[in-house]
Every structure is written in C-alpha cells, then in structure tokens.
Coordinates of C-alpha atoms in Angstrom, one line a residue:
X1 CA -5.6 -32.5 120.8
X2 CA -3.6 -34.5 123.3
X3 CA 0.0 -33.6 122.6
X4 CA 1.4 -34.5 126.0
X5 CA -0.4 -37.9 126.0
X6 CA 0.7 -38.6 122.4
X7 CA 4.4 -37.9 123.2
X8 CA 4.3 -40.0 126.4
X9 CA 2.6 -42.9 124.7
X10 CA 5.0 -42.7 121.7
X11 CA 8.0 -42.7 124.0
X12 CA 6.6 -45.5 126.1
X13 CA 6.2 -47.8 123.0
X14 CA 9.5 -46.8 121.6
X15 CA 11.2 -47.9 124.9
X16 CA 9.1 -50.9 125.6
X17 CA 8.2 -52.3 122.2
X18 CA 10.1 -51.0 119.3
X19 CA 13.6 -51.0 120.8
X20 CA 15.4 -54.3 120.7
X21 CA 15.3 -54.6 124.5
X22 CA 11.6 -53.9 124.6
X23 CA 9.5 -55.9 127.1
X24 CA 6.1 -55.7 125.5
X25 CA 4.7 -58.8 123.8
X26 CA 4.0 -58.7 120.1
X27 CA 0.3 -59.3 119.5
X28 CA 0.2 -59.2 115.7
X29 CA 2.7 -59.5 112.9
X30 CA 1.7 -59.3 109.3
X31 CA 3.4 -58.9 105.9
X32 CA 1.6 -57.3 103.0
X33 CA 2.9 -57.6 99.5
X34 CA 0.8 -55.2 97.5
X35 CA 1.3 -52.2 95.1
X36 CA 4.9 -53.4 94.4
X37 CA 6.3 -53.2 97.9
X38 CA 6.5 -55.4 101.0
X39 CA 5.2 -53.9 104.2
X40 CA 5.4 -55.4 107.6
X41 CA 3.1 -54.3 110.5
X42 CA 3.7 -55.2 114.1
X43 CA 1.2 -54.5 116.8
X44 CA 1.9 -54.1 120.5
X45 CA -0.5 -53.5 123.4
X46 CA 0.0 -51.9 126.8
X47 CA -2.5 -53.5 129.2
X48 CA -1.4 -51.5 132.2
X49 CA -2.4 -47.9 131.4
X50 CA -1.5 -46.8 135.0
X51 CA 2.1 -46.6 133.7
X52 CA 1.1 -43.6 131.5
X53 CA 0.6 -40.5 133.6
X54 CA -1.2 -38.4 131.0
X55 CA -3.9 -41.0 130.5
X56 CA -5.0 -41.3 134.2
X57 CA -7.9 -39.0 133.6
X58 CA -9.4 -41.5 131.2
X59 CA -10.9 -44.0 133.7
X60 CA -12.5 -46.3 131.2
X61 CA -9.3 -46.8 129.2
X62 CA -8.0 -50.3 129.7
X63 CA -5.4 -50.7 126.8
X64 CA -3.3 -48.7 124.5
X65 CA -2.2 -50.1 121.1
X66 CA 0.7 -49.2 118.9
X67 CA 1.3 -50.4 115.3
X68 CA 4.7 -50.2 113.8
X69 CA 4.9 -50.2 110.0
X70 CA 8.2 -51.3 108.3
X71 CA 8.5 -50.8 104.5

C-alpha cells in the first residue's frame, strides 16, 4: 500500500538503529527461549517523523517504531 514510505522507513532504521553506528536509542530488548530456539527482539522508536519525507501527509503521526528480530 505504501511502498515508498515502507522503503524510506526501512532505510532510516537500518542507518539509524540497526547499523553499529546508529544513533537511535533502544527502547526495548527482550530474549525469548521458546520452541527450542532463542530469539532476541530489539525495538527502536523515531520520535521525529519530520525526518521521513513520505510520512509528512500523516499529520497525526508522532512516532514510528521498528522491531528487529535476531534468531
């Protein structure tokens, strides 16, 4: 539905959260040990949506969240 927004947001979080030099603060970090495997989930939040051009038409949007799953 929102392919341009998806790609921009994905790239933003890749650069600013998931890369080792990322600047975004980690807001949650959990480890789940179920079904015979260990899974780590890390959540990051972008609180300044003005940095994302494709989301400017969403005036009520205040945050964008990304969750990284590491198995």
